[in-house]
Amino acid sequence: MSRARRKRSTNDDLVEAAEGQLHNILGLYKLFDDKRPVMVFDLQSQKIYAYPCDEYRSTLSERSQAMLTVQYDEAVVENKVVVFVRDNESRRLTSMSFENG
């Protein structure tokens, strides 16, 4: 199994968690859609946050910052929403993009 595939499969539960909250995530996003925020779903608290992209990017590692820049730019062009899911217990963070609407 390739490393990329292994990484994806280890975060399947985080993707599923975001999909389960997608209605709520997109609802909050719509309140701030003119600012094109990055959405963050905290798995343990079950809270959803909307952050300005630059503010959230500054909290990430250099590698993750570069990845977010590419993902965010693509999301803007494709009218998608960037969503991060954070699992503090397992110390994992993953991102994905969803259709806006």
PDB file of N, CA, C and O in Angstrom, residues 31-65:
ATOM      1  N   LEU A  31     -22.599  32.190   6.753  1.00  0.00           N
ATOM      2  CA  LEU A  31     -22.636  33.434   7.520  1.00  0.00           C
ATOM      3  C   LEU A  31     -21.427  34.321   7.229  1.00  0.00           C
ATOM      4  O   LEU A  31     -21.482  35.539   7.425  1.00  0.00           O
ATOM      5  N   PHE A  32     -20.341  33.713   6.784  1.00  0.00           N
ATOM      6  CA  PHE A  32     -19.089  34.435   6.555  1.00  0.00           C
ATOM      7  C   PHE A  32     -18.562  34.248   5.135  1.00  0.00           C
ATOM      8  O   PHE A  32     -17.391  34.513   4.874  1.00  0.00           O
ATOM      9  N   ASP A  33     -19.405  33.771   4.219  1.00  0.00           N
ATOM     10  CA  ASP A  33     -18.899  33.374   2.897  1.00  0.00           C
ATOM     11  C   ASP A  33     -18.222  34.502   2.137  1.00  0.00           C
ATOM     12  O   ASP A  33     -17.330  34.252   1.337  1.00  0.00           O
ATOM     13  N   ASP A  34     -18.573  35.752   2.422  1.00  0.00           N
ATOM     14  CA  ASP A  34     -17.894  36.864   1.753  1.00  0.00           C
ATOM     15  C   ASP A  34     -16.429  36.974   2.162  1.00  0.00           C
ATOM     16  O   ASP A  34     -15.615  37.541   1.456  1.00  0.00           O
ATOM     17  N   LYS A  35     -16.077  36.368   3.294  1.00  0.00           N
ATOM     18  CA  LYS A  35     -14.691  36.387   3.783  1.00  0.00           C
ATOM     19  C   LYS A  35     -13.941  35.106   3.407  1.00  0.00           C
ATOM     20  O   LYS A  35     -12.750  34.992   3.671  1.00  0.00           O
ATOM     21  N   ARG A  36     -14.644  34.109   2.832  1.00  0.00           N
ATOM     22  CA  ARG A  36     -14.060  32.831   2.398  1.00  0.00           C
ATOM     23  C   ARG A  36     -13.219  32.183   3.512  1.00  0.00           C
ATOM     24  O   ARG A  36     -12.022  31.933   3.347  1.00  0.00           O
ATOM     25  N   PRO A  37     -13.843  31.913   4.661  1.00  0.00           N
ATOM     26  CA  PRO A  37     -13.071  31.355   5.777  1.00  0.00           C
ATOM     27  C   PRO A  37     -12.666  29.901   5.551  1.00  0.00           C
ATOM     28  O   PRO A  37     -13.221  29.193   4.712  1.00  0.00           O
ATOM     29  N   VAL A  38     -11.704  29.475   6.350  1.00  0.00           N
ATOM     30  CA  VAL A  38     -11.343  28.068   6.480  1.00  0.00           C
ATOM     31  C   VAL A  38     -12.177  27.557   7.651  1.00  0.00           C
ATOM     32  O   VAL A  38     -12.231  28.185   8.707  1.00  0.00           O
ATOM     33  N   MET A  39     -12.820  26.414   7.444  1.00  0.00           N
ATOM     34  CA  MET A  39     -13.669  25.857   8.480  1.00  0.00           C
ATOM     35  C   MET A  39     -12.898  24.772   9.244  1.00  0.00           C
ATOM     36  O   MET A  39     -12.147  24.004   8.647  1.00  0.00           O
ATOM     37  N   VAL A  40     -13.103  24.739  10.550  1.00  0.00           N
ATOM     38  CA  VAL A  40     -12.436  23.753  11.394  1.00  0.00           C
ATOM     39  C   VAL A  40     -13.489  23.082  12.262  1.00  0.00           C
ATOM     40  O   VAL A  40     -14.255  23.753  12.959  1.00  0.00           O
ATOM     41  N   PHE A  41     -13.523  21.749  12.205  1.00  0.00           N
ATOM     42  CA  PHE A  41     -14.412  20.968  13.052  1.00  0.00           C
ATOM     43  C   PHE A  41     -13.559  20.269  14.095  1.00  0.00           C
ATOM     44  O   PHE A  41     -12.672  19.486  13.754  1.00  0.00           O
ATOM     45  N   ASP A  42     -13.808  20.576  15.364  1.00  0.00           N
ATOM     46  CA  ASP A  42     -13.090  19.960  16.476  1.00  0.00           C
ATOM     47  C   ASP A  42     -13.867  18.720  16.906  1.00  0.00           C
ATOM     48  O   ASP A  42     -15.013  18.830  17.361  1.00  0.00           O
ATOM     49  N   LEU A  43     -13.263  17.572  16.717  1.00  0.00           N
ATOM     50  CA  LEU A  43     -13.937  16.302  16.949  1.00  0.00           C
ATOM     51  C   LEU A  43     -14.372  16.122  18.399  1.00  0.00           C
ATOM     52  O   LEU A  43     -15.492  15.689  18.665  1.00  0.00           O
ATOM     53  N   GLN A  44     -13.516  16.443  19.358  1.00  0.00           N
ATOM     54  CA  GLN A  44     -13.853  16.206  20.752  1.00  0.00           C
ATOM     55  C   GLN A  44     -14.956  17.145  21.252  1.00  0.00           C
ATOM     56  O   GLN A  44     -15.898  16.702  21.893  1.00  0.00           O
ATOM     57  N   SER A  45     -14.854  18.414  20.940  1.00  0.00           N
ATOM     58  CA  SER A  45     -15.854  19.366  21.434  1.00  0.00           C
ATOM     59  C   SER A  45     -17.086  19.414  20.541  1.00  0.00           C
ATOM     60  O   SER A  45     -18.106  19.971  20.944  1.00  0.00           O
ATOM     61  N   GLN A  46     -16.965  18.842  19.324  1.00  0.00           N
ATOM     62  CA  GLN A  46     -18.054  18.880  18.339  1.00  0.00           C
ATOM     63  C   GLN A  46     -18.424  20.316  17.970  1.00  0.00           C
ATOM     64  O   GLN A  46     -19.558  20.613  17.636  1.00  0.00           O
ATOM     65  N   LYS A  47     -17.422  21.206  18.024  1.00  0.00           N
ATOM     66  CA  LYS A  47     -17.641  22.610  17.658  1.00  0.00           C
ATOM     67  C   LYS A  47     -17.050  22.881  16.288  1.00  0.00           C
ATOM     68  O   LYS A  47     -16.062  22.270  15.890  1.00  0.00           O
ATOM     69  N   ILE A  48     -17.665  23.835  15.606  1.00  0.00           N
ATOM     70  CA  ILE A  48     -17.239  24.245  14.273  1.00  0.00           C
ATOM     71  C   ILE A  48     -16.791  25.694  14.356  1.00  0.00           C
ATOM     72  O   ILE A  48     -17.478  26.526  14.959  1.00  0.00           O
ATOM     73  N   TYR A  49     -15.646  25.977  13.760  1.00  0.00           N
ATOM     74  CA  TYR A  49     -15.080  27.328  13.774  1.00  0.00           C
ATOM     75  C   TYR A  49     -14.844  27.801  12.349  1.00  0.00           C
ATOM     76  O   TYR A  49     -14.542  27.000  11.462  1.00  0.00           O
ATOM     77  N   ALA A  50     -14.952  29.109  12.156  1.00  0.00           N
ATOM     78  CA  ALA A  50     -14.637  29.737  10.869  1.00  0.00           C
ATOM     79  C   ALA A  50     -13.483  30.704  11.117  1.00  0.00           C
ATOM     80  O   ALA A  50     -13.598  31.602  11.952  1.00  0.00           O
ATOM     81  N   TYR A  51     -12.372  30.490  10.403  1.00  0.00           N
ATOM     82  CA  TYR A  51     -11.178  31.323  10.575  1.00  0.00           C
ATOM     83  C   TYR A  51     -10.804  31.994   9.262  1.00  0.00           C
ATOM     84  O   TYR A  51     -10.888  31.356   8.205  1.00  0.00           O
ATOM     85  N   PRO A  52     -10.324  33.225   9.333  1.00  0.00           N
ATOM     86  CA  PRO A  52      -9.719  33.803   8.125  1.00  0.00           C
ATOM     87  C   PRO A  52      -8.554  32.908   7.704  1.00  0.00           C
ATOM     88  O   PRO A  52      -7.812  32.399   8.560  1.00  0.00           O
ATOM     89  N   CYS A  53      -8.405  32.689   6.425  1.00  0.00           N
ATOM     90  CA  CYS A  53      -7.386  31.758   5.929  1.00  0.00           C
ATOM     91  C   CYS A  53      -5.992  32.104   6.437  1.00  0.00           C
ATOM     92  O   CYS A  53      -5.275  31.238   6.915  1.00  0.00           O
ATOM     93  N   ASP A  54      -5.603  33.363   6.317  1.00  0.00           N
ATOM     94  CA  ASP A  54      -4.245  33.744   6.729  1.00  0.00           C
ATOM     95  C   ASP A  54      -4.024  33.512   8.218  1.00  0.00           C
ATOM     96  O   ASP A  54      -2.951  33.073   8.633  1.00  0.00           O
ATOM     97  N   GLU A  55      -5.039  33.787   9.021  1.00  0.00           N
ATOM     98  CA  GLU A  55      -4.920  33.573  10.461  1.00  0.00           C
ATOM     99  C   GLU A  55      -4.745  32.093  10.773  1.00  0.00           C
ATOM    100  O   GLU A  55      -3.878  31.707  11.559  1.00  0.00           O
ATOM    101  N   TYR A  56      -5.540  31.248  10.150  1.00  0.00           N
ATOM    102  CA  TYR A  56      -5.437  29.817  10.419  1.00  0.00           C
ATOM    103  C   TYR A  56      -4.129  29.253   9.869  1.00  0.00           C
ATOM    104  O   TYR A  56      -3.472  28.442  10.530  1.00  0.00           O
ATOM    105  N   ARG A  57      -3.748  29.703   8.682  1.00  0.00           N
ATOM    106  CA  ARG A  57      -2.512  29.217   8.068  1.00  0.00           C
ATOM    107  C   ARG A  57      -1.323  29.465   8.991  1.00  0.00           C
ATOM    108  O   ARG A  57      -0.425  28.640   9.098  1.00  0.00           O
ATOM    109  N   SER A  58      -1.318  30.585   9.691  1.00  0.00           N
ATOM    110  CA  SER A  58      -0.187  30.925  10.561  1.00  0.00           C
ATOM    111  C   SER A  58      -0.047  29.975  11.751  1.00  0.00           C
ATOM    112  O   SER A  58       1.001  29.937  12.383  1.00  0.00           O
ATOM    113  N   THR A  59      -1.080  29.177  12.038  1.00  0.00           N
ATOM    114  CA  THR A  59      -1.008  28.229  13.155  1.00  0.00           C
ATOM    115  C   THR A  59      -0.436  26.882  12.732  1.00  0.00           C
ATOM    116  O   THR A  59      -0.207  26.021  13.577  1.00  0.00           O
ATOM    117  N   LEU A  60      -0.208  26.702  11.432  1.00  0.00           N
ATOM    118  CA  LEU A  60       0.223  25.417  10.890  1.00  0.00           C
ATOM    119  C   LEU A  60       1.730  25.346  10.691  1.00  0.00           C
ATOM    120  O   LEU A  60       2.401  26.381  10.638  1.00  0.00           O
ATOM    121  N   SER A  61       2.234  24.153  10.537  1.00  0.00           N
ATOM    122  CA  SER A  61       3.649  23.956  10.208  1.00  0.00           C
ATOM    123  C   SER A  61       3.912  24.527   8.814  1.00  0.00           C
ATOM    124  O   SER A  61       2.981  24.747   8.026  1.00  0.00           O
ATOM    125  N   GLU A  62       5.172  24.736   8.500  1.00  0.00           N
ATOM    126  CA  GLU A  62       5.541  25.297   7.204  1.00  0.00           C
ATOM    127  C   GLU A  62       5.022  24.423   6.054  1.00  0.00           C
ATOM    128  O   GLU A  62       4.478  24.923   5.073  1.00  0.00           O
ATOM    129  N   ARG A  63       5.167  23.123   6.195  1.00  0.00           N
ATOM    130  CA  ARG A  63       4.688  22.192   5.162  1.00  0.00           C
ATOM    131  C   ARG A  63       3.167  22.292   5.006  1.00  0.00           C
ATOM    132  O   ARG A  63       2.643  22.354   3.903  1.00  0.00           O
ATOM    133  N   SER A  64       2.459  22.313   6.131  1.00  0.00           N
ATOM    134  CA  SER A  64       1.000  22.402   6.089  1.00  0.00           C
ATOM    135  C   SER A  64       0.534  23.750   5.558  1.00  0.00           C
ATOM    136  O   SER A  64      -0.495  23.843   4.887  1.00  0.00           O
ATOM    137  N   GLN A  65       1.294  24.797   5.845  1.00  0.00           N
ATOM    138  CA  GLN A  65       0.959  26.109   5.301  1.00  0.00           C
ATOM    139  C   GLN A  65       0.991  26.088   3.778  1.00  0.00           C
ATOM    140  O   GLN A  65       0.084  26.607   3.121  1.00  0.00           O
TER     141      GLN A  65
END
